[in-house]
Short mmCIF file of C-alpha atoms and ligand atoms in Angstrom, two decimals:
data_model
loop_
_atom_site.label_atom_id
_atom_site.label_comp_id
_atom_site.label_asym_id
_atom_site.label_seq_id
_atom_site.Cartn_x
_atom_site.Cartn_y
_atom_site.Cartn_z
CA MET X 1 -30.25 134.73 121.89
CA ASN X 2 -33.58 134.52 119.70
CA LEU X 3 -33.92 130.89 119.25
CA GLY X 4 -35.95 131.92 115.84
CA ASN X 5 -32.94 132.97 114.53
CA VAL X 6 -30.84 131.23 111.55
CA TYR X 7 -27.24 131.47 112.10
CA ARG X 8 -24.53 130.20 109.94
CA PHE X 9 -20.71 129.71 110.94
CA SER X 10 -18.56 133.02 109.87
CA TYR X 11 -17.01 132.84 106.61
CA THR X 12 -14.00 134.67 107.59
CA GLN X 13 -12.99 132.34 109.91
CA SER X 14 -10.90 129.26 109.38
CA ALA X 15 -10.54 126.69 111.91
CA MET X 16 -8.15 123.62 113.25
CA GLN X 17 -9.32 120.66 115.49
CA GLU X 18 -6.47 118.79 117.27
CA GLY X 19 -7.76 116.37 119.88
CA ASN X 20 -11.14 117.53 121.08
CA ASP X 21 -9.75 121.04 120.95
CA VAL X 22 -10.75 123.48 117.98
CA LEU X 23 -8.85 126.87 117.28
CA ILE X 24 -11.14 129.47 115.67
CA GLY X 25 -9.57 132.48 114.06
CA SER X 26 -7.91 133.78 111.18
CA ASN X 27 -4.79 135.07 113.37
CA LEU X 28 -3.01 133.81 116.14
CA ALA X 29 -3.94 137.32 117.66
CA ARG X 30 -7.66 136.74 117.46
CA THR X 31 -7.80 133.45 117.72
CA VAL X 32 -10.35 131.87 120.07
CA SER X 33 -9.82 128.09 121.69
CA PHE X 34 -12.95 125.95 122.63
CA SER X 35 -12.49 122.89 124.54
CA PHE X 36 -14.74 119.47 123.41
CA ASP X 37 -13.94 117.03 125.99
CA LEU X 38 -17.00 117.17 128.15
CA THR X 39 -19.11 117.98 125.11
CA SER X 40 -21.75 114.50 124.24
CA LYS X 41 -22.24 113.39 120.29
CA THR X 42 -25.10 115.03 119.82
CA VAL X 43 -24.48 118.69 121.49
CA ILE X 44 -21.88 118.47 118.57
CA ASP X 45 -24.03 116.76 115.75
CA ALA X 46 -26.85 119.55 117.00
CA LEU X 47 -23.84 121.83 116.26
CA SER X 48 -23.28 120.90 112.92
CA MET X 49 -26.82 121.47 111.84
CA ILE X 50 -25.81 125.35 111.95
CA ASP X 51 -26.30 125.48 108.29
CA GLY X 52 -27.89 128.74 107.80
CA LYS X 53 -31.16 127.48 106.85
CA ALA X 54 -32.29 125.53 109.85
CA SER X 55 -33.28 127.98 113.24
CA LEU X 56 -31.81 126.86 116.56
CA ALA X 57 -35.25 126.04 117.65
CA ASP X 58 -35.55 123.70 114.61
CA ILE X 59 -32.02 122.00 115.12
CA ILE X 60 -33.03 121.61 118.71
CA ALA X 61 -36.31 119.91 117.99
CA SER X 62 -35.05 117.57 115.34
CA SER X 63 -31.68 116.72 117.39
CA GLY X 64 -32.91 114.67 119.78
CA LEU X 65 -31.57 116.89 122.91
CA SER X 66 -32.13 116.15 126.19
CA ASP X 67 -33.14 119.03 128.78
CA ASP X 68 -29.49 119.32 129.74
CA ASP X 69 -28.31 118.78 126.37
CA VAL X 70 -30.21 121.72 125.06
CA SER X 71 -28.83 124.33 127.78
CA GLU X 72 -25.25 123.15 126.65
CA PHE X 73 -25.76 123.31 122.91
CA VAL X 74 -27.32 127.50 123.67
CA GLY X 75 -24.80 128.24 126.18
CA LEU X 76 -22.07 127.12 123.46
CA VAL X 77 -23.82 128.77 120.83
CA SER X 78 -24.05 131.81 122.53
CA LEU X 79 -19.84 131.53 123.32
CA PHE X 80 -19.54 131.22 119.38
CA ILE X 81 -21.80 134.62 118.75
CA ASP X 82 -19.94 136.75 121.27
CA ASN X 83 -16.60 135.22 119.39
CA ASN X 84 -18.28 136.08 115.96
CA VAL X 85 -17.76 132.15 115.01
CA VAL X 86 -21.57 131.99 114.18
CA GLU X 87 -23.19 135.19 112.65
CA LEU X 88 -27.13 135.48 111.57
CA PHE X 89 -27.44 134.46 108.26
CA ASP X 90 -28.49 137.11 106.44
CA GLU X 91 -26.56 139.80 109.35
CA LYS X 92 -24.58 141.37 105.69
CA GLU X 93 -27.15 141.77 103.57
CA LYS X 94 -29.17 143.33 106.78
CA ALA X 95 -26.49 145.51 107.64
CA LYS X 96 -26.25 146.95 103.76
CA SER X 97 -29.32 147.36 103.79
CA ALA X 98 -30.23 149.25 106.88
CA LYS X 99 -27.17 152.05 105.56
CA GLN X 100 -28.51 155.18 103.88
CA ILE X 101 -25.57 155.66 101.78
CA GLN X 102 -25.83 153.13 98.78
CA SER X 103 -23.77 154.51 96.48
CA VAL X 104 -21.11 152.01 97.35
CA ASP X 105 -20.36 148.94 95.36
CA TYR X 106 -20.74 146.91 98.27
CA GLU X 107 -20.15 143.34 96.04
CA ARG X 108 -16.63 145.24 94.33
CA PHE X 109 -15.62 145.41 98.07
CA ASP X 110 -17.15 142.51 99.35
CA ARG X 111 -13.48 140.96 100.81
CA GLN X 112 -12.22 143.80 102.74
CA ILE X 113 -15.42 144.03 103.96
CA ASN X 114 -15.22 140.77 105.30
CA LEU X 115 -12.12 141.57 106.80
CA PHE X 116 -13.04 144.96 108.45
CA LYS X 117 -16.35 142.73 109.62
CA HIS X 118 -13.49 140.35 111.39
CA ALA X 119 -11.64 143.29 112.99
CA LEU X 120 -14.56 145.18 114.49
CA GLY X 121 -17.10 142.39 114.97
CA SER X 122 -19.61 143.08 113.05
CA PHE X 123 -20.90 143.95 109.76
CA ASP X 124 -22.78 147.16 110.65
CA GLN X 125 -19.57 148.38 111.83
CA ALA X 126 -17.40 146.85 108.86
CA ILE X 127 -19.94 148.75 106.18
CA ASP X 128 -19.41 152.21 108.18
CA VAL X 129 -15.81 151.50 107.38
CA GLN X 130 -16.48 150.84 103.75
CA ASN X 131 -18.75 154.42 103.49
CA ARG X 132 -15.98 156.31 105.32
CA LEU X 133 -13.51 155.27 103.00
CA ASP X 134 -16.02 156.16 100.43
CA SER X 135 -16.33 159.70 101.87
CA CYS X 136 -12.42 160.13 102.74
CA LYS X 137 -10.21 162.96 100.80
CA VAL X 138 -6.64 162.50 100.83
CA ALA X 139 -3.30 164.02 98.68
CA ILE X 140 -0.05 162.36 97.85
CA VAL X 141 3.07 163.58 96.76
CA GLY X 142 4.71 162.04 94.48
CA LEU X 143 3.71 159.25 92.29
CA GLY X 144 7.09 157.65 91.94
CA GLY X 145 8.38 154.22 93.20
CA CYS X 146 6.29 154.36 96.92
CA GLY X 147 3.92 156.79 95.48
CA SER X 148 2.70 154.21 92.54
CA TYR X 149 1.41 151.87 95.05
CA VAL X 150 -0.25 154.18 97.50
CA PHE X 151 -1.76 155.83 94.67
CA TYR X 152 -3.24 152.08 93.23
CA THR X 153 -4.16 150.52 96.75
CA LEU X 154 -5.83 153.45 98.31
CA SER X 155 -7.97 153.80 94.62
CA ALA X 156 -8.29 149.90 94.34
CA MET X 157 -9.85 149.98 98.04
CA GLY X 158 -12.37 152.85 96.74
CA ILE X 159 -11.19 155.97 98.68
CA GLY X 160 -13.35 158.68 97.41
CA SER X 161 -11.29 161.60 96.51
CA ILE X 162 -7.29 161.71 95.88
CA LYS X 163 -5.56 164.49 94.69
CA SER X 164 -2.24 163.77 93.55
CA TYR X 165 0.82 165.99 93.19
CA GLU X 166 3.63 164.97 90.38
CA PHE X 167 5.74 166.87 87.96
CA ASP X 168 8.42 164.03 86.48
CA ASN X 169 7.25 162.33 83.01
CA VAL X 170 7.78 158.94 82.37
CA GLU X 171 11.44 157.88 82.00
CA ARG X 172 12.32 154.21 80.64
CA SER X 173 14.56 153.76 83.90
CA ASN X 174 10.97 154.42 85.88
CA LEU X 175 9.61 151.17 84.76
CA SER X 176 11.57 148.38 86.54
CA ARG X 177 9.61 149.97 90.15
CA GLN X 178 7.13 152.06 89.26
CA VAL X 179 3.62 150.49 88.65
CA LEU X 180 1.42 152.54 87.45
CA TYR X 181 3.68 153.21 84.07
CA THR X 182 5.01 150.99 81.47
CA HIS X 183 6.54 151.07 78.08
CA ASP X 184 3.77 152.88 75.96
CA ASP X 185 4.26 155.73 78.54
CA ILE X 186 7.42 156.84 78.08
CA GLY X 187 7.69 160.63 77.96
CA ARG X 188 4.61 161.55 79.03
CA PRO X 189 3.49 163.56 82.18
CA LYS X 190 3.12 161.07 84.82
CA ALA X 191 0.24 163.03 86.02
CA GLU X 192 -1.35 162.47 82.72
CA VAL X 193 -0.77 158.55 82.64
CA ALA X 194 -1.74 158.29 86.24
CA GLU X 195 -5.29 159.70 85.45
CA GLU X 196 -6.41 157.10 82.72
CA LYS X 197 -4.86 154.71 85.16
CA GLY X 198 -6.85 155.49 88.22
CA LYS X 199 -10.01 155.96 86.39
CA LYS X 200 -9.78 152.40 85.32
CA ILE X 201 -8.57 151.15 88.96
CA SER X 202 -11.84 153.06 90.32
CA PRO X 203 -14.46 154.43 88.16
CA THR X 204 -15.81 155.73 92.17
CA THR X 205 -12.85 157.75 92.97
CA ASP X 206 -12.75 161.84 92.13
CA PHE X 207 -9.27 162.19 91.05
CA ILE X 208 -6.97 165.86 90.91
CA PHE X 209 -3.74 165.83 89.55
CA VAL X 210 -1.28 168.28 90.03
CA ASN X 211 1.24 168.37 87.50
CA LYS X 212 3.96 170.81 89.47
CA MET X 213 6.81 171.13 92.00
CA ILE X 214 6.36 172.08 95.61
CA LEU X 215 8.87 174.97 95.97
CA SER X 216 7.14 177.62 98.26
CA ILE X 217 5.22 177.37 101.44
CA GLU X 218 2.40 178.79 99.72
CA ASP X 219 2.85 175.44 97.37
CA ALA X 220 3.14 173.05 100.15
CA VAL X 221 -0.08 175.26 101.95
CA ASP X 222 -2.40 174.26 98.54
CA VAL X 223 -1.41 170.40 98.89
CA PHE X 224 -2.95 170.25 102.22
CA GLU X 225 -6.47 172.43 101.04
CA ASP X 226 -9.69 170.32 101.39
CA VAL X 227 -8.04 167.21 102.06
CA GLU X 228 -8.29 165.29 105.42
CA LEU X 229 -4.63 163.66 105.26
CA VAL X 230 -1.48 164.31 102.75
CA ILE X 231 1.16 161.27 102.63
CA CYS X 232 4.64 162.46 101.68
CA SER X 233 5.64 159.59 98.82
CA ALA X 234 8.31 161.85 97.21
CA ASP X 235 10.90 159.62 95.79
CA ASN X 236 14.02 161.48 96.19
CA PRO X 237 12.85 164.22 99.19
CA ARG X 238 15.75 166.56 100.42
CA PRO X 239 15.65 167.71 103.99
CA ALA X 240 14.17 171.34 103.21
CA PHE X 241 11.29 169.65 100.95
CA PHE X 242 10.58 167.37 104.10
CA GLU X 243 10.92 170.79 106.33
CA LEU X 244 8.40 172.32 103.63
CA MET X 245 5.44 169.72 104.39
CA ASN X 246 6.02 169.73 107.96
CA LYS X 247 5.18 173.29 108.22
CA ALA X 248 2.47 173.39 106.01
CA ALA X 249 0.99 170.75 107.52
CA TYR X 250 1.10 172.61 111.01
CA MET X 251 -0.12 175.91 109.11
CA THR X 252 -3.22 173.77 107.76
CA ASP X 253 -4.00 171.90 110.78
CA THR X 254 -3.97 168.33 108.67
CA PRO X 255 -2.39 165.46 109.14
CA LEU X 256 0.73 164.42 107.12
CA LEU X 257 2.00 161.11 106.75
CA TYR X 258 5.80 160.31 105.10
CA ALA X 259 6.63 156.76 103.56
CA GLY X 260 9.48 155.96 101.17
CA SER X 261 12.12 153.37 101.46
CA SER X 262 16.19 153.89 102.09
CA THR X 263 19.09 151.92 101.15
CA THR X 264 17.75 147.99 102.42
CA ASN X 265 14.62 149.63 104.60
CA ALA X 266 11.04 150.40 104.15
CA VAL X 267 10.21 153.68 105.70
CA VAL X 268 6.84 153.98 107.00
CA GLY X 269 5.89 156.78 109.27
CA PRO X 270 6.06 158.99 111.03
CA LEU X 271 2.32 160.18 110.91
CA VAL X 272 2.12 163.55 112.46
CA ILE X 273 -0.81 165.26 113.72
CA PRO X 274 -1.28 168.76 114.27
CA GLY X 275 -2.74 169.55 118.16
CA SER X 276 -1.76 166.14 119.09
CA THR X 277 1.63 164.86 117.96
CA ARG X 278 5.16 166.50 117.77
CA CYS X 279 5.77 167.51 114.30
CA TYR X 280 8.64 165.98 111.93
CA LYS X 281 11.55 167.97 112.67
CA CYS X 282 10.99 167.23 116.16
CA ILE X 283 10.85 163.67 115.81
CA ASN X 284 13.97 163.35 113.66
CA TYR X 285 15.64 165.89 116.17
CA VAL X 286 19.52 165.09 116.06
CA GLU X 287 21.85 167.88 118.15
CA PRO X 288 23.43 170.13 115.64
CA THR X 289 26.85 169.51 114.66
CA GLU X 290 29.80 171.31 112.36
CA GLN X 291 30.06 168.95 109.53
CA PHE X 292 32.54 168.27 107.56
CA ASP X 293 32.97 168.89 103.82
CA PHE X 294 32.28 165.66 102.96
CA VAL X 295 29.43 165.03 104.62
CA LYS X 296 27.82 167.77 103.54
CA ASN X 297 28.70 166.68 99.94
CA ILE X 298 27.90 163.38 100.46
CA GLN X 299 24.43 164.71 101.86
CA ARG X 300 23.81 166.93 98.91
CA GLU X 301 24.56 164.16 96.05
CA TYR X 302 22.52 161.60 97.89
CA PHE X 303 20.26 159.72 95.52
CA THR X 304 17.44 157.09 97.12
CA THR X 305 18.61 153.37 96.17
CA LEU X 306 15.36 151.76 94.55
CA ILE X 307 14.41 148.53 93.83
CA ASP X 308 10.36 147.65 93.14
CA PRO X 309 9.75 145.10 96.62
CA TYR X 310 10.74 147.92 98.93
CA ASN X 311 8.51 150.61 96.84
CA ALA X 312 5.79 147.81 97.28
CA VAL X 313 6.31 146.97 100.78
CA SER X 314 6.58 150.68 101.98
CA GLY X 315 4.02 151.82 99.50
CA SER X 316 1.46 149.34 100.55
CA LEU X 317 2.08 149.97 104.35
CA ALA X 318 1.54 153.52 104.29
CA ALA X 319 -1.89 152.92 102.58
CA LEU X 320 -2.54 150.58 105.12
CA GLU X 321 -1.83 152.86 107.89
CA ALA X 322 -3.41 155.65 106.04
CA ILE X 323 -6.70 153.36 105.98
CA LYS X 324 -6.17 152.18 109.58
CA PHE X 325 -5.72 156.24 111.13
CA LEU X 326 -8.84 157.92 108.43
CA THR X 327 -11.68 154.68 109.54
CA GLU X 328 -9.92 153.18 113.06
CA PHE X 329 -10.96 149.51 111.67
CA ASP X 330 -7.51 148.88 113.45
CA GLU X 331 -4.97 150.69 115.14
CA CYS X 332 -2.83 152.99 113.25
CA GLN X 333 0.80 151.77 114.20
CA ILE X 334 3.06 154.96 113.06
CA ILE X 335 1.31 158.02 114.63
CA GLU X 336 4.20 160.41 116.17
CA SER X 337 6.58 156.80 114.98
CA THR X 338 8.33 155.30 112.09
CA MET X 339 8.76 151.72 111.03
CA PHE X 340 11.49 150.33 109.68
CA PHE X 341 11.06 146.89 107.86
CA ASP X 342 14.63 145.53 106.94
CA PHE X 343 14.39 143.77 104.05
CA SER X 344 18.05 142.20 104.34
CA ASN X 345 16.39 140.22 107.94
CA TYR X 346 12.75 140.98 108.10
CA GLU X 347 13.17 142.91 110.63
CA VAL X 348 10.57 145.57 111.86
CA ASP X 349 12.35 148.43 114.20
CA LYS X 350 10.36 151.31 115.44
CA ASP X 351 12.26 154.38 115.78
CA SER X 352 13.73 155.23 119.28
CA ASN X 353 14.26 158.78 119.42
CA VAL X 354 15.03 159.87 122.97
CA TYR X 355 14.41 163.55 122.08
CA SER X 356 11.24 164.53 123.36
CA GLY X 357 10.97 168.56 123.10
CA ARG X 358 8.88 170.59 120.64
CA CYS X 359 9.71 173.45 118.23
CA ALA X 360 8.30 176.54 117.32
CA ILE X 361 5.76 174.93 114.55
CA CYS X 362 4.28 172.20 116.89
CA SER X 363 4.22 173.49 119.93
CA PRO X 364 0.59 173.62 121.74
ZN1 LIG B 1 8.11 170.66 116.18
#
């Protein structure tokens, strides 16, 4: 620590005080507790002078600290720096100007950069995350209830390139739960409407729209071409479609994330990574059974029940996990695992599939 430096308290923290104990942080897991039971008032007053204007040397000179007080003050400032409670007053500006990539509109992403900084510890790393988002290429299959939210969130957060697959036209029955479409759009291709909306949400994203149904393995392989991650958010997918996407992911060596909602659950995951994790088919494996005809009938006629808040949660969580996976600003929670968020009681459950085998698709 250089005493000539100017520090300020971090704006991404909140603080609580009980007696002489101060809790600083933004959530329980990342909150740090400091006890000031044995700290003199002079030292506490000196800490209060950290304001982004005076250097530590200036504060020491003007606060009348004794030699012992100075070492305690410097020790506390050092502890604050280590715990992200204070930062260099110009750390963010320095980190921005040090980067080669200057095409990113940092003002637009200011709040999320603050969050990345809080998660990672420095603005330097936070800005790397934003630049990484700017270079990401993803594909979304299905721009219905869940997919609309995935598309919206990834665009708004500044993903560099989004390729979307959607073959439907906008219908009146979509308007209760598909955030991209309005009454003016009824009858128009969803891909066309989403293109207009996307450019307004994120002028910096390259959008590609493909208005077709994925029916063959060749179609599925095309989805994975030139992207780093595919998010499958089709509202009413069939097992055969999931298996097609699963196979194409492993043929093209490209990660695939599933998301949607089912009855009263948001279902987010699994994220499968060819060459590393088991595939969707193996993660969801059940012992084959000779099924009763009426069970087959129910499965064939199955139509997902949907309500807007469920889509919002599953789509937003899927986008969040995708961004965690792509940038590593936080740990992705759905790699080879499915998260069920139950809207009836707000319990979160992860799948507990005991089968651990691998099929021909995902065998190393
Ligand atoms: Zn497998």
